[in-house]
Amino acid sequence: MNEINKNEKVIPQTILTLNDDFSLIKRFIDGDESVFKTLVNRHKEKVRNLIFVTLNSTDMIDDISQEVFISVFKKLDRFRFESQFTTWLYRITINKCRDHLRRVKIRSILSPFSASEEELSYPSVSMNDDVEIQEIVRKAVAQLPEKLRTPLILKDFEGLSYQEIAETLGTEVGTIKSRIFRARESLKKILEPYKKELL
Amino acid sequence: MKWYNQNTKEQLSAYLDDELPKYERDLLEDKLISSAELRKELEENKKVKKLLSSLKRLPDDEYFATRLMEKIKGEKKSENLFSFLKKPVVAFGIISISLMGILKFYPDFFPTFLSKQKSNIIDFYTSNLKPFVYVADLSSEDIFNFAFNNNLSLNKEDRQMLLLGRDSSGNQFVEVKYAGSSASAFNLPVFVKSLKLNNVQKQTVDSILLSYSDDIASHILVNDKNTVAVNPSIWNYHNAIRSDLLSYVASVNKEVSDKIMPAAFIANNVSSTHRMQKPDELDEDTYFVFSPDTIFTRKLHHNKDDLKNEIRKFKKEMSQHTAELNKLKRFKIDVKVFPDEFTSSHEMKVMIDSNFCRVQIPQGIAMESYLPNFDSINSALDEAFDQLRSFNFDISVAAPVDESVTVYKEKKKKNRVKKFQFNVGDEGFAITDPDSIANFFRFYFQDSSKTFKFNDRMNQDMEVFKKEMEKFKIDMEKMRKELQKELKKNLEKKDPIEI
C-alpha cells in the first residue's frame, strides 16, 4: 500500500495524459522497472472489465488479468510506439480471453455434462431488479459469436473508435462497422423475450 | 413494409457511433426526418447501446498491481536461475559434456545400464513362476492331444495353446498360438473306440497319460504376469508319451499294431508297455520364456522333484479351494512386443505373427540328458501315428483282453521303472530287454550315421531286391543294344533322294 502511494507521489495519475503511456514505457525500456506498476494501475480496470464482459464470469478475472500484464511485462521492451498502448493491451487481453475460452471448450468436449442447463436458459426476472437486468444483458452478450461480441464490447463498453477496434483486432474499419451492426441486430433478437422491459 | 435496406441499417448503426462521414451523415439525417420507421430503428439501437454502456464495472481492485508485481518478482527469480538453460546451444552443450564425461570415466555405463534394465525385465517376468498345473488341471484327453495332435491347451477360454512342431527344415519349435483350435478328429475317445479297448484297458491308457501330467506341468511354468516358460525338453515327453502309447497298442492288439507300425517297428514279442527310467536329479534347465513384452531364454534352476511335490501339494489343497483355483485360471498370454536385442540369431530364432509366436529350439540347448535322443525314431513314430490316424476303424480286429496289463499309478512307479532297462553308455543306448522291440533295431545316438540296424529278415529281403534290380539293369542294357542295332539297319537301307 505504501509502495503504491510512493509511486503515485512520484508520478501522480491526475497529471498523466494518453501520451504519458509512451513516456512510462520509454522509462521502463531504459531500465526503470518500477514504472510498470504505474502502468498497471492506469490500465488494470480496463483489462479486468474487458475480461469480465467477454467471459461473463468473475472466476478467472484475476488470473487472466495477471497473465495479460505478465505478458506485457515480458514484451514491453519490444513495443514499437506505432499504436496506442491501450490498443496493444486490449489485443493481448482479447487473445488471453480466447485462449481461456478455447481451454474451456476443450474441457466441455471432454466432459459434455459439465455445462449446466441453468447457464444457457433465460432467467425469469422481475424487471425492477437492476442487478438481474445486468445479468440478462451479460448473458445475451455472452451468446454472441466471438467475432461479433468483441467489437461490440470494445465499442459500447470500452468506448473505442472503429479505427482503434480495427487496429486492436487487426482488421479493416469496414469489417468492424459491419460486425458491430450485425452484433446489435443479433443482440436485439436475443433480447426479444424482454423487448417490452428493455427495448 | 420497410423501405430501407440492410445498408441503410448498417449506416444507422455507424451513425449512432458517430462513425459516418459528413456526406453520408447528412443523407441519413434527411432519411430520418422523412421516415418514422427509421427513427424507431435508431431508438432501438440507442437502447441496445445504452444497455451495454451502462453495464456495471467491477469494483476497483487496489491491490491488483501489488499482487502482480510480487508474482513477476517470483517468476523473474526462477527464470534467472535457469534462464541459461533455455538457450538451446547451452543446453545441448551441457548434455554433450555430461555424456562425454560419463563415457570417459565409465565406458561401460550404457552397456551396464542396458544390461541391468534387460536383467530387470527378465527378473520381473521370471519371478514367481509356478508349474502350469496352477492354472489348469491336465486331463488324460489334454495329454492325449498333446501327444497325438502336438498341442496343449494353455487357456481354454481364450483358446490359447502351446504347439510343438517342426519346420520345413525339420527343426523343432515351440509355439504359443492364440485363438487356435485344439479340436481334432483323432482324440482319445476315437483312439479307445478304434482299438476296442475295454474299461480296464481304457483305465490303463488314462493312467499312462496321467502319469505324464506332473512331468508336463513341471516343464511349463506360468506366473501372474502372463508369462509362460517352456522347457524344450517337453519335446522328449511328447515323444515318450507317443512311444508308450504305441507300445501299449502293440501289447493289446497285435493285429492293429501290425497294420500301423512301420517296418522297423514290426515286432513279435511286444507284450508290455515301456517307460524310460529317469534319474533322480537334473542339471540344467533352459526355458523359453514368452512374456507380454518379449521372448527370451533363461536357465531356471528348479528341482523337478521339488516341483512335482509342490504340484501334488497344490492339487491336494486346491481340491478344497475351487474358488481360488478359478481366480488363478484367469491367466492369459499376450506377447505384444519383441525387441531384437533380447535374442540374436545364434541364440534362437523367433517368429511372431498376429496369432502366434514361435521359438525354434537351437541345436546348442541341452535337453535333459537322461532321456534318449528321439531323433532317430521320430520318423518311425510319426509314420506309426499317421497310420494309426488313418487306420480303418471298421476293420474287425480281435483286441485281446489282457487283464495282466499293469495299471500305472504313482504308487506303482518304482515297479514300472523296473520293467525295462536302458543301457546308456559311450556308444549310445540300446534296449536290452529280451522281450522288447530291441531285438529288431538299435539306436546309435553317438554314431554320426544315426541309422537303424535292420533285422536279418529285412536284410535278406533287401538282398533279394538288390539282385532283382541288378538283373533288371542287365535286361535293360540288352534291350538298349538291340534297339540301337535295329536303328542302324534302318538308316543304311534308306534310298537317296532324287531331285
XYZ file of C-alpha atoms in Angstrom:
698
model
C 0.000 0.000 0.000
C 2.822 2.296 0.938
C 4.554 1.368 -2.289
C 1.504 2.412 -4.310
C 1.332 5.731 -2.545
C 5.043 6.248 -3.072
C 4.738 5.644 -6.816
C 1.676 7.791 -7.089
C 3.605 10.605 -5.424
C 6.383 10.293 -7.935
C 4.074 10.153 -10.961
C 0.659 11.464 -9.971
C -2.085 9.901 -12.153
C -4.012 13.118 -12.436
C -1.395 14.864 -14.471
C -0.731 11.964 -16.830
C -2.117 12.201 -20.364
C -2.590 9.472 -23.005
C 0.875 10.098 -24.323
C 2.240 9.510 -20.857
C 1.888 5.776 -21.523
C 4.683 6.208 -24.065
C 6.903 8.075 -21.599
C 6.339 5.392 -18.961
C 7.178 2.670 -21.476
C 10.335 4.534 -22.515
C 11.426 4.718 -18.871
C 10.696 1.003 -18.494
C 12.779 0.189 -21.574
C 15.571 2.354 -20.138
C 15.675 0.068 -17.101
C 13.278 1.673 -14.653
C 11.009 -1.294 -13.951
C 9.264 0.492 -11.078
C 7.156 2.467 -13.587
C 5.480 -0.749 -14.653
C 3.333 -0.649 -11.532
C 2.079 2.796 -12.532
C 1.284 1.486 -15.976
C -0.647 -1.418 -14.430
C -2.582 0.877 -12.117
C -3.548 3.080 -15.072
C -4.990 0.192 -17.138
C -5.835 -2.686 -14.804
C -9.552 -1.827 -14.540
C -9.940 -1.657 -18.332
C -8.369 -5.093 -18.602
C -10.332 -6.614 -15.726
C -13.673 -5.293 -17.002
C -12.997 -6.338 -20.565
C -12.258 -9.862 -19.330
C -15.389 -9.805 -17.179
C -17.702 -8.766 -20.027
C -16.043 -11.054 -22.542
C -16.135 -14.156 -20.348
C -19.247 -13.237 -18.353
C -17.585 -14.799 -15.337
C -15.731 -13.463 -12.324
C -13.893 -16.719 -11.646
C -10.861 -16.211 -13.817
C -10.615 -12.405 -13.929
C -7.655 -12.143 -11.570
C -5.712 -14.999 -13.151
C -6.233 -13.830 -16.733
C -5.525 -10.186 -15.823
C -2.226 -11.250 -14.269
C -1.418 -13.337 -17.342
C -2.080 -10.249 -19.508
C 0.182 -7.953 -17.519
C 2.941 -10.569 -17.143
C 2.848 -10.928 -20.924
C 3.037 -7.120 -21.245
C 5.960 -7.035 -18.808
C 7.876 -9.596 -20.850
C 7.173 -7.970 -24.217
C 7.178 -4.294 -23.330
C 10.791 -3.752 -24.417
C 9.660 -4.742 -27.937
C 6.826 -2.151 -28.031
C 7.168 -0.138 -31.274
C 5.213 3.058 -30.411
C 3.238 2.741 -33.676
C -0.140 2.446 -31.996
C -1.553 3.372 -28.639
C -0.514 1.262 -25.683
C -4.198 0.517 -24.939
C -4.696 -0.947 -28.424
C -1.791 -3.309 -27.809
C -3.038 -4.079 -24.282
C -6.576 -4.855 -25.499
C -5.183 -7.153 -28.186
C -3.252 -9.143 -25.590
C -6.311 -9.235 -23.314
C -8.589 -10.494 -26.075
C -6.070 -13.165 -27.052
C -5.812 -14.350 -23.449
C -9.628 -14.496 -23.249
C -9.699 -16.516 -26.478
C -7.114 -18.919 -25.072
C -9.191 -19.349 -21.965
C -12.406 -19.938 -23.924
C -10.600 -22.492 -26.060
C -9.456 -24.364 -22.949
C -12.985 -24.273 -21.545
C -14.370 -25.545 -24.845
C -11.924 -28.458 -24.895
C -12.843 -29.272 -21.306
C -16.542 -29.170 -22.154
C -15.932 -31.539 -25.092
C -14.091 -33.919 -22.814
C -16.810 -33.689 -20.162
C -20.003 -32.750 -22.038
C -22.225 -32.764 -18.955
C -20.320 -30.015 -17.166
C -22.257 -27.174 -18.830
C -25.432 -26.824 -16.842
C -28.772 -26.043 -18.380
C -29.146 -23.158 -15.981
C -26.292 -21.295 -17.644
C -27.964 -21.420 -21.041
C -31.556 -20.663 -20.139
C -33.225 -17.305 -19.671
C -33.928 -16.426 -16.075
C -37.443 -15.338 -15.176
C -36.867 -11.987 -13.555
C -38.603 -9.044 -12.186
C -37.555 -6.202 -14.408
C -37.431 -3.861 -11.493
C -34.332 -5.539 -10.307
C -31.402 -3.771 -11.931
C -28.953 -6.486 -10.981
C -30.985 -9.049 -12.874
C -31.244 -6.819 -15.952
C -27.469 -6.534 -15.906
C -27.258 -10.315 -15.706
C -29.641 -10.752 -18.669
C -27.634 -8.338 -20.805
C -24.337 -10.009 -19.898
C -25.734 -13.425 -20.779
C -27.145 -12.093 -24.040
C -23.746 -10.630 -24.948
C -22.078 -13.908 -23.996
C -24.315 -15.705 -26.503
C -22.974 -13.648 -29.408
C -20.324 -15.235 -31.618
C -16.845 -14.171 -30.562
C -16.147 -12.209 -33.766
C -19.295 -10.090 -33.206
C -19.067 -9.876 -29.431
C -15.553 -8.434 -29.163
C -16.033 -5.407 -31.490
C -19.368 -4.602 -29.812
C -17.821 -4.721 -26.319
C -14.850 -2.628 -27.419
C -17.243 -0.077 -28.912
C -20.132 0.147 -26.481
C -18.464 -0.898 -23.238
C -14.906 0.348 -23.707
C -15.767 3.280 -25.977
C -13.072 2.669 -28.582
C -13.396 4.126 -32.072
C -13.850 1.930 -35.147
C -10.260 2.675 -36.095
C -8.938 1.627 -32.681
C -11.025 -1.537 -32.718
C -9.766 -2.371 -36.213
C -6.173 -1.903 -35.016
C -6.775 -3.987 -31.908
C -8.313 -6.846 -33.826
C -6.112 -6.474 -36.881
C -8.992 -5.990 -39.339
C -10.432 -3.280 -41.608
C -12.665 -0.461 -40.362
C -15.400 -1.557 -42.801
C -15.381 -5.030 -41.298
C -15.717 -3.594 -37.801
C -18.603 -1.388 -38.910
C -20.403 -4.391 -40.359
C -19.695 -6.627 -37.338
C -20.943 -4.060 -34.841
C -24.174 -3.658 -36.838
C -24.657 -7.450 -37.005
C -23.871 -7.750 -33.298
C -26.581 -5.224 -32.432
C -29.098 -6.982 -34.665
C -28.277 -10.327 -33.037
C -28.481 -8.847 -29.584
C -31.924 -7.437 -30.341
C -33.068 -10.907 -31.385
C -31.630 -12.500 -28.259
C -33.329 -9.905 -26.066
C -36.637 -10.244 -27.919
C -38.326 -12.011 -24.937
C -37.543 -8.922 -22.833
C -38.355 -6.362 -25.545
C -41.059 -4.638 -23.557
C -38.879 -4.204 -20.492
C -35.535 -3.480 -22.144
C -36.069 -2.070 -25.641
C -43.138 -2.739 -45.293
C -39.690 -1.481 -44.625
C -38.477 0.665 -47.499
C -34.884 0.879 -46.334
C -32.321 -1.786 -46.971
C -29.631 -3.560 -44.949
C -27.057 -0.951 -45.952
C -29.173 1.863 -44.515
C -29.485 -0.070 -41.243
C -25.726 -0.556 -41.129
C -25.283 3.187 -41.732
C -27.756 3.840 -38.942
C -25.603 1.762 -36.574
C -22.459 3.673 -37.616
C -24.393 6.998 -37.326
C -25.199 6.082 -33.726
C -21.478 5.577 -33.087
C -20.668 8.876 -34.815
C -18.568 6.982 -37.333
C -20.212 8.189 -40.578
C -18.504 10.642 -42.964
C -20.254 14.016 -43.160
C -21.793 13.418 -46.622
C -23.357 10.080 -45.607
C -24.478 11.504 -42.263
C -26.333 14.350 -43.986
C -28.076 11.914 -46.336
C -29.103 9.652 -43.471
C -30.399 12.569 -41.419
C -32.620 13.512 -44.377
C -33.951 9.971 -44.432
C -34.533 10.079 -40.679
C -36.626 13.236 -40.990
C -38.876 11.586 -43.540
C -39.133 8.107 -42.010
C -40.706 7.371 -38.638
C -39.790 3.694 -39.064
C -36.117 4.556 -39.424
C -36.300 6.796 -36.371
C -37.793 3.891 -34.422
C -34.944 1.677 -35.545
C -32.467 4.274 -34.378
C -34.160 4.439 -30.970
C -33.905 0.656 -30.553
C -30.220 0.760 -31.429
C -29.683 3.559 -28.921
C -31.297 1.425 -26.218
C -29.121 -1.549 -27.066
C -26.040 0.643 -26.969
C -27.113 2.091 -23.648
C -27.670 -1.389 -22.185
C -24.076 -2.269 -22.892
C -22.500 1.024 -21.934
C -24.417 1.044 -18.664
C -23.201 -2.378 -17.618
C -21.751 -2.020 -14.158
C -17.985 -2.053 -13.814
C -16.152 -4.277 -11.396
C -15.171 -2.656 -8.127
C -11.636 -1.327 -8.205
C -9.043 -3.863 -7.087
C -6.434 -1.619 -5.471
C -4.082 -4.476 -4.529
C -4.022 -5.988 -8.005
C -0.786 -4.222 -9.000
C 0.921 -5.209 -5.745
C -0.012 -8.877 -6.198
C 1.052 -8.734 -9.813
C 4.445 -7.207 -9.012
C 5.071 -9.918 -6.391
C 4.251 -12.574 -8.932
C 6.515 -11.021 -11.554
C 9.296 -10.826 -8.975
C 8.879 -14.545 -8.179
C 8.835 -15.514 -11.844
C 11.930 -13.422 -12.539
C 13.851 -15.212 -9.767
C 13.112 -18.675 -11.107
C 13.752 -17.509 -14.661
C 17.154 -16.044 -13.732
C 18.119 -19.291 -12.120
C 17.533 -21.417 -15.191
C 17.473 -18.850 -17.983
C 20.798 -20.034 -19.392
C 19.270 -23.470 -19.908
C 16.671 -22.008 -22.209
C 19.291 -21.321 -24.813
C 19.407 -24.486 -26.952
C 23.146 -24.269 -27.589
C 23.909 -24.119 -23.860
C 21.535 -26.959 -23.048
C 22.941 -29.090 -25.860
C 26.492 -28.301 -24.743
C 25.787 -29.320 -21.138
C 24.194 -32.586 -22.236
C 27.099 -33.347 -24.596
C 29.728 -32.619 -21.942
C 27.846 -34.755 -19.417
C 27.677 -37.646 -21.869
C 31.356 -37.297 -22.737
C 32.246 -37.274 -19.041
C 30.197 -40.389 -18.383
C 31.679 -42.222 -21.347
C 35.215 -41.165 -20.420
C 35.122 -42.284 -16.800
C 32.554 -45.079 -17.068
C 32.871 -46.516 -20.590
C 30.672 -49.429 -19.595
C 27.948 -47.172 -18.257
C 25.462 -47.601 -21.105
C 26.056 -51.319 -21.739
C 25.786 -51.904 -17.978
C 22.720 -49.732 -17.771
C 21.031 -51.513 -20.672
C 22.052 -54.891 -19.352
C 20.671 -54.003 -15.934
C 17.383 -52.871 -17.439
C 17.260 -56.035 -19.511
C 18.015 -58.084 -16.436
C 15.301 -56.234 -14.513
C 12.750 -57.098 -17.172
C 13.859 -60.726 -17.227
C 13.767 -60.922 -13.420
C 10.339 -59.322 -13.397
C 8.855 -61.793 -15.824
C 10.537 -64.855 -14.403
C 9.609 -64.147 -10.797
C 7.069 -66.324 -9.070
C 6.886 -68.866 -11.872
C 4.740 -71.825 -10.896
C 4.048 -75.126 -12.604
C 1.358 -74.980 -15.256
C -0.963 -77.072 -13.125
C -1.575 -73.950 -11.027
C -3.716 -72.516 -13.788
C -5.037 -75.628 -15.479
C -5.554 -79.200 -14.465
C -4.374 -81.548 -17.198
C -6.814 -84.284 -18.146
C -5.894 -87.515 -19.920
C -7.556 -86.072 -23.033
C -5.347 -82.959 -22.871
C -2.264 -85.140 -22.651
C -3.519 -87.356 -25.488
C -3.976 -84.266 -27.654
C -0.526 -83.154 -26.684
C 0.925 -86.482 -27.822
C -1.143 -87.034 -30.957
C -2.040 -83.570 -32.127
C 1.032 -81.767 -30.777
C -0.971 -79.155 -28.915
C -1.642 -78.443 -25.295
C -4.366 -76.042 -24.295
C -2.933 -73.283 -22.098
C -6.098 -71.265 -21.737
C -9.276 -72.930 -22.897
C -11.395 -69.795 -22.614
C -9.168 -67.743 -24.908
C -8.187 -70.749 -26.996
C -4.501 -70.215 -26.360
C -2.316 -73.220 -26.797
C 1.191 -74.499 -26.843
C 2.154 -76.174 -30.099
C 5.113 -78.402 -30.781
C 6.155 -78.756 -34.362
C 8.851 -78.994 -36.958
C 9.533 -76.520 -39.697
C 10.267 -77.418 -43.301
C 13.937 -77.997 -42.420
C 12.998 -80.432 -39.682
C 13.940 -78.099 -36.826
C 11.874 -78.478 -33.705
C 9.987 -75.478 -32.436
C 7.768 -74.488 -29.564
C 4.917 -72.160 -30.410
C 2.367 -70.249 -28.378
C -0.711 -69.843 -30.520
C -3.639 -67.518 -29.908
C -7.171 -68.412 -30.886
C -6.062 -71.820 -32.047
C -8.324 -74.813 -32.294
C -7.474 -77.941 -30.347
C -10.393 -79.874 -31.807
C -9.183 -82.847 -33.771
C -10.932 -85.764 -35.389
C -8.493 -88.085 -33.716
C -8.987 -87.771 -29.999
C -8.876 -90.084 -27.015
C -12.423 -91.487 -27.372
C -11.739 -92.283 -31.047
C -8.467 -93.894 -30.084
C -10.192 -96.069 -27.450
C -13.003 -96.962 -29.823
C -10.723 -97.851 -32.702
C -8.761 -100.248 -30.532
C -11.959 -101.595 -28.958
C -10.453 -101.213 -25.530
C -12.384 -102.454 -22.554
C -12.754 -100.457 -19.348
C -9.647 -101.855 -17.732
C -7.589 -101.154 -20.819
C -9.065 -97.669 -21.051
C -8.051 -97.081 -17.460
C -4.577 -98.240 -18.340
C -4.396 -95.732 -21.200
C -5.639 -92.994 -18.875
C -3.085 -93.943 -16.262
C -0.289 -93.924 -18.842
C -1.337 -90.472 -19.962
C -1.905 -89.064 -16.487
C 1.402 -90.415 -15.260
C 2.964 -87.738 -17.502
C 0.778 -84.973 -16.089
C 3.262 -83.779 -13.489
C 6.191 -84.090 -15.901
C 4.433 -81.854 -18.397
C 3.292 -79.446 -15.707
C 6.832 -79.093 -14.404
C 8.091 -78.260 -17.904
C 5.585 -75.456 -18.405
C 5.758 -72.692 -15.832
C 3.402 -69.730 -15.559
C 3.036 -66.702 -13.331
C 0.670 -63.853 -12.575
C 2.438 -61.601 -15.122
C 1.015 -63.580 -18.023
C 4.354 -65.222 -18.663
C 4.738 -68.794 -19.806
C 8.109 -70.544 -19.627
C 8.511 -73.714 -21.641
C 11.350 -76.140 -21.243
C 12.269 -77.500 -24.694
C 12.729 -80.898 -23.068
C 8.965 -81.120 -23.216
C 9.586 -82.464 -26.702
C 11.065 -85.575 -25.144
C 7.991 -86.138 -23.040
C 5.870 -85.689 -26.118
C 7.817 -88.469 -27.788
C 7.858 -90.583 -24.651
C 4.067 -90.497 -24.397
C 3.804 -91.438 -28.062
C 6.184 -94.370 -27.683
C 4.420 -95.521 -24.532
C 1.053 -95.440 -26.259
C 2.402 -97.290 -29.287
C 3.909 -99.937 -27.068
C 0.593 -100.305 -25.371
C -1.229 -100.564 -28.700
C 1.185 -103.298 -29.710
C 0.624 -105.128 -26.452
C -3.156 -105.119 -26.521
C -3.811 -105.583 -30.197
C -1.122 -107.159 -32.330
C -3.279 -107.148 -35.453
C -3.780 -103.401 -35.294
C -0.191 -102.960 -34.326
C 0.981 -104.869 -37.432
C -1.110 -102.617 -39.634
C 0.025 -99.327 -38.231
C 3.616 -99.958 -37.258
C 6.336 -99.116 -39.759
C 8.622 -101.943 -40.850
C 11.137 -101.108 -38.193
C 8.540 -101.475 -35.507
C 7.034 -104.790 -36.560
C 7.593 -106.970 -33.578
C 6.528 -110.328 -32.461
C 7.195 -110.041 -28.830
C 5.960 -106.615 -27.881
C 3.783 -107.521 -24.998
C 4.356 -104.956 -22.336
C 4.428 -101.208 -22.122
C 7.683 -99.429 -21.677
C 8.662 -96.366 -19.807
C 12.008 -94.745 -19.606
C 13.989 -94.787 -16.468
C 14.580 -91.369 -15.012
C 17.458 -90.157 -12.947
C 16.831 -88.559 -9.604
C 18.172 -85.115 -10.335
C 18.551 -82.754 -13.251
C 21.395 -80.475 -14.113
C 20.449 -77.714 -16.463
C 17.118 -76.221 -17.338
C 16.853 -73.827 -20.190
C 13.390 -72.399 -20.585
C 11.874 -70.388 -23.406
C 10.039 -67.565 -21.705
C 7.082 -65.972 -23.508
C 6.232 -62.732 -21.704
C 3.935 -59.838 -22.654
C 6.947 -57.733 -23.652
C 9.454 -60.129 -25.055
C 10.615 -63.672 -25.610
C 13.879 -64.854 -24.159
C 15.693 -67.914 -22.917
C 16.602 -68.331 -19.271
C 18.121 -71.010 -17.189
C 15.680 -71.597 -14.376
C 17.071 -73.807 -11.705
C 14.223 -75.863 -10.421
C 14.498 -79.185 -8.764
C 11.985 -81.243 -10.685
C 11.216 -83.461 -7.704
C 10.547 -80.435 -5.540
C 8.336 -79.058 -8.279
C 6.418 -82.288 -8.506
C 5.968 -82.393 -4.750
C 4.734 -78.848 -4.909
C 2.303 -79.802 -7.672
C 0.908 -82.695 -5.647
C 0.554 -80.482 -2.592
C -1.121 -77.796 -4.686
C -3.547 -80.262 -6.242
C -4.496 -81.529 -2.828
C -5.010 -78.031 -1.463
C -6.859 -76.736 -4.468
C -9.332 -79.581 -4.424
C -10.599 -77.873 -1.297
C -10.449 -74.312 -2.687
C -12.060 -74.308 -6.106
C -12.852 -70.564 -5.975
C -9.177 -69.723 -5.582
C -8.358 -72.057 -8.439
C -10.817 -70.306 -10.732
C -9.209 -66.977 -9.879
C -5.809 -68.325 -10.910
C -7.221 -69.571 -14.185
C -7.520 -66.012 -15.496
C -4.013 -66.449 -16.789
C -3.682 -65.232 -20.373
C -0.678 -64.988 -22.626
C -0.234 -61.921 -24.714
C 3.109 -61.334 -26.386
C 2.978 -57.880 -27.947
C 6.467 -56.508 -28.333
C 9.607 -58.258 -29.325
C 12.770 -56.167 -29.045
C 15.587 -57.521 -31.182
C 18.244 -57.143 -28.556
C 16.715 -59.858 -26.455
C 17.585 -62.535 -28.909
C 20.035 -62.977 -31.690
C 20.174 -65.472 -34.474
C 22.841 -67.596 -32.850
C 20.762 -67.958 -29.717
C 17.337 -68.658 -31.039
C 15.073 -67.964 -33.935
C 11.756 -66.344 -33.142
C 8.756 -65.792 -35.371
C 5.934 -63.507 -34.301
C 2.649 -63.357 -36.121
C -0.751 -61.948 -35.295
C -1.882 -65.221 -33.807
C 1.260 -66.998 -32.710
C 4.807 -66.609 -31.523
C 7.205 -69.419 -32.283
C 10.645 -70.205 -30.923
C 12.846 -72.614 -32.795
C 14.836 -74.840 -30.493
C 18.513 -74.181 -31.163
C 20.911 -77.066 -31.552
C 23.030 -75.967 -28.618
C 20.338 -76.139 -25.974
C 20.915 -79.069 -23.674
C 17.903 -81.286 -23.451
C 17.510 -83.438 -20.396
C 20.456 -85.770 -20.562
C 18.797 -88.847 -19.128
C 16.304 -89.097 -21.949
C 17.309 -90.809 -25.182
C 17.666 -88.752 -28.296
C 14.442 -89.367 -30.103
C 15.647 -88.032 -33.424
C 16.422 -91.494 -34.713
C 12.943 -92.866 -34.032
C 10.933 -89.721 -34.654
C 10.226 -90.557 -38.252
C 9.131 -94.059 -37.293
C 6.903 -92.649 -34.546
C 5.392 -90.128 -36.944
C 4.736 -92.856 -39.501
C 3.102 -95.089 -36.930
C 0.871 -92.285 -35.730
C -0.091 -91.245 -39.217
C -1.134 -94.794 -39.948
C -2.997 -95.000 -36.685
C -4.791 -91.785 -37.568
C -5.837 -93.144 -40.964
C -6.495 -96.608 -39.660
C -9.770 -98.089 -40.891
C -11.768 -98.291 -37.720
C -14.362 -100.633 -39.243
C -11.901 -103.473 -39.629
C -12.788 -106.106 -37.168
C -9.838 -106.700 -35.004
C -9.756 -109.034 -32.115
C -8.493 -106.946 -29.299
C -7.134 -109.369 -26.789
C -8.178 -108.623 -23.272
C -5.055 -108.648 -21.273
C -6.047 -108.344 -17.679
C -2.471 -108.603 -16.559
C -1.566 -105.233 -18.044
C -0.053 -103.054 -15.419
C -2.177 -100.063 -14.413
C 0.157 -97.183 -13.933
C -0.350 -95.139 -10.877
C 2.048 -93.023 -8.968
C 2.314 -95.619 -6.263
C 3.489 -98.234 -8.729
C 6.065 -96.051 -10.335
C 9.018 -97.981 -8.988
C 7.657 -101.266 -10.290
C 7.011 -99.724 -13.634
C 10.534 -98.460 -13.944
C 11.882 -101.865 -13.161
C 10.027 -103.406 -16.036
C 12.588 -102.366 -18.593
C 16.107 -101.124 -18.770
C 18.100 -98.846 -20.976
C 21.834 -99.192 -21.027
C 23.315 -95.827 -21.643
C 26.983 -95.942 -22.427
C 29.575 -94.319 -24.623
C 28.194 -95.969 -27.702
C 24.702 -94.714 -27.108
C 21.977 -96.795 -25.676
C 20.172 -99.941 -26.592
C 17.075 -101.540 -25.286
C 18.282 -104.781 -23.783
C 15.055 -106.218 -22.545
C 14.901 -109.557 -24.403
C 11.142 -109.301 -24.694
C 11.118 -105.858 -26.174
C 11.469 -104.443 -29.631
C 15.193 -104.173 -29.023
C 15.631 -107.413 -30.978
C 14.635 -105.605 -34.097
C 16.607 -102.437 -34.107
C 19.135 -100.486 -32.155
C 19.622 -96.769 -31.729
C 23.023 -95.218 -32.206
C 22.893 -91.801 -30.719
C 26.586 -91.012 -30.591
C 27.113 -92.547 -34.007
C 27.202 -89.998 -36.800
C 25.196 -92.273 -39.074
C 22.192 -92.244 -36.731
C 20.571 -95.058 -38.658
C 18.638 -98.128 -37.806
C 20.210 -101.541 -37.942
C 17.518 -103.683 -39.541
C 16.896 -107.265 -38.505
C 18.090 -110.274 -40.568
C 14.771 -110.848 -42.305
C 14.777 -107.282 -43.524
C 18.371 -107.623 -44.693
C 17.545 -110.790 -46.654
C 14.651 -109.010 -48.342
C 16.943 -106.179 -49.233
C 19.478 -108.580 -50.746
C 16.790 -110.197 -52.919
C 15.578 -106.805 -54.018
C 19.116 -105.737 -54.874
C 19.670 -108.874 -57.020
C 16.410 -108.300 -58.840
C 17.410 -104.736 -59.556
C 20.778 -105.905 -60.925
C 19.026 -108.399 -63.188
C 16.611 -105.713 -64.355
C 19.532 -103.431 -65.124
C 21.257 -106.095 -67.280
C 18.000 -106.755 -69.166
C 17.568 -103.055 -69.824
C 21.103 -102.780 -71.162
C 20.476 -105.712 -73.551
C 17.271 -104.132 -74.781
C 19.035 -100.830 -75.417
C 21.758 -102.505 -77.533
C 19.188 -104.378 -79.606
C 17.298 -101.183 -80.273
C 20.450 -99.420 -81.413
C 21.225 -102.218 -83.882
C 17.722 -102.032 -85.335
C 18.021 -98.284 -85.772
C 21.366 -98.591 -87.584
C 19.975 -101.134 -90.052
C 17.044 -98.893 -90.908
C 19.322 -95.957 -91.637
C 21.554 -97.993 -94.009
C 18.578 -99.169 -96.100
C 17.334 -95.661 -96.881
C 17.321 -94.622 -100.611
C 18.892 -91.365 -101.733
C 16.506 -88.578 -102.502
C 16.059 -87.708 -106.156
C 15.945 -84.048 -107.115
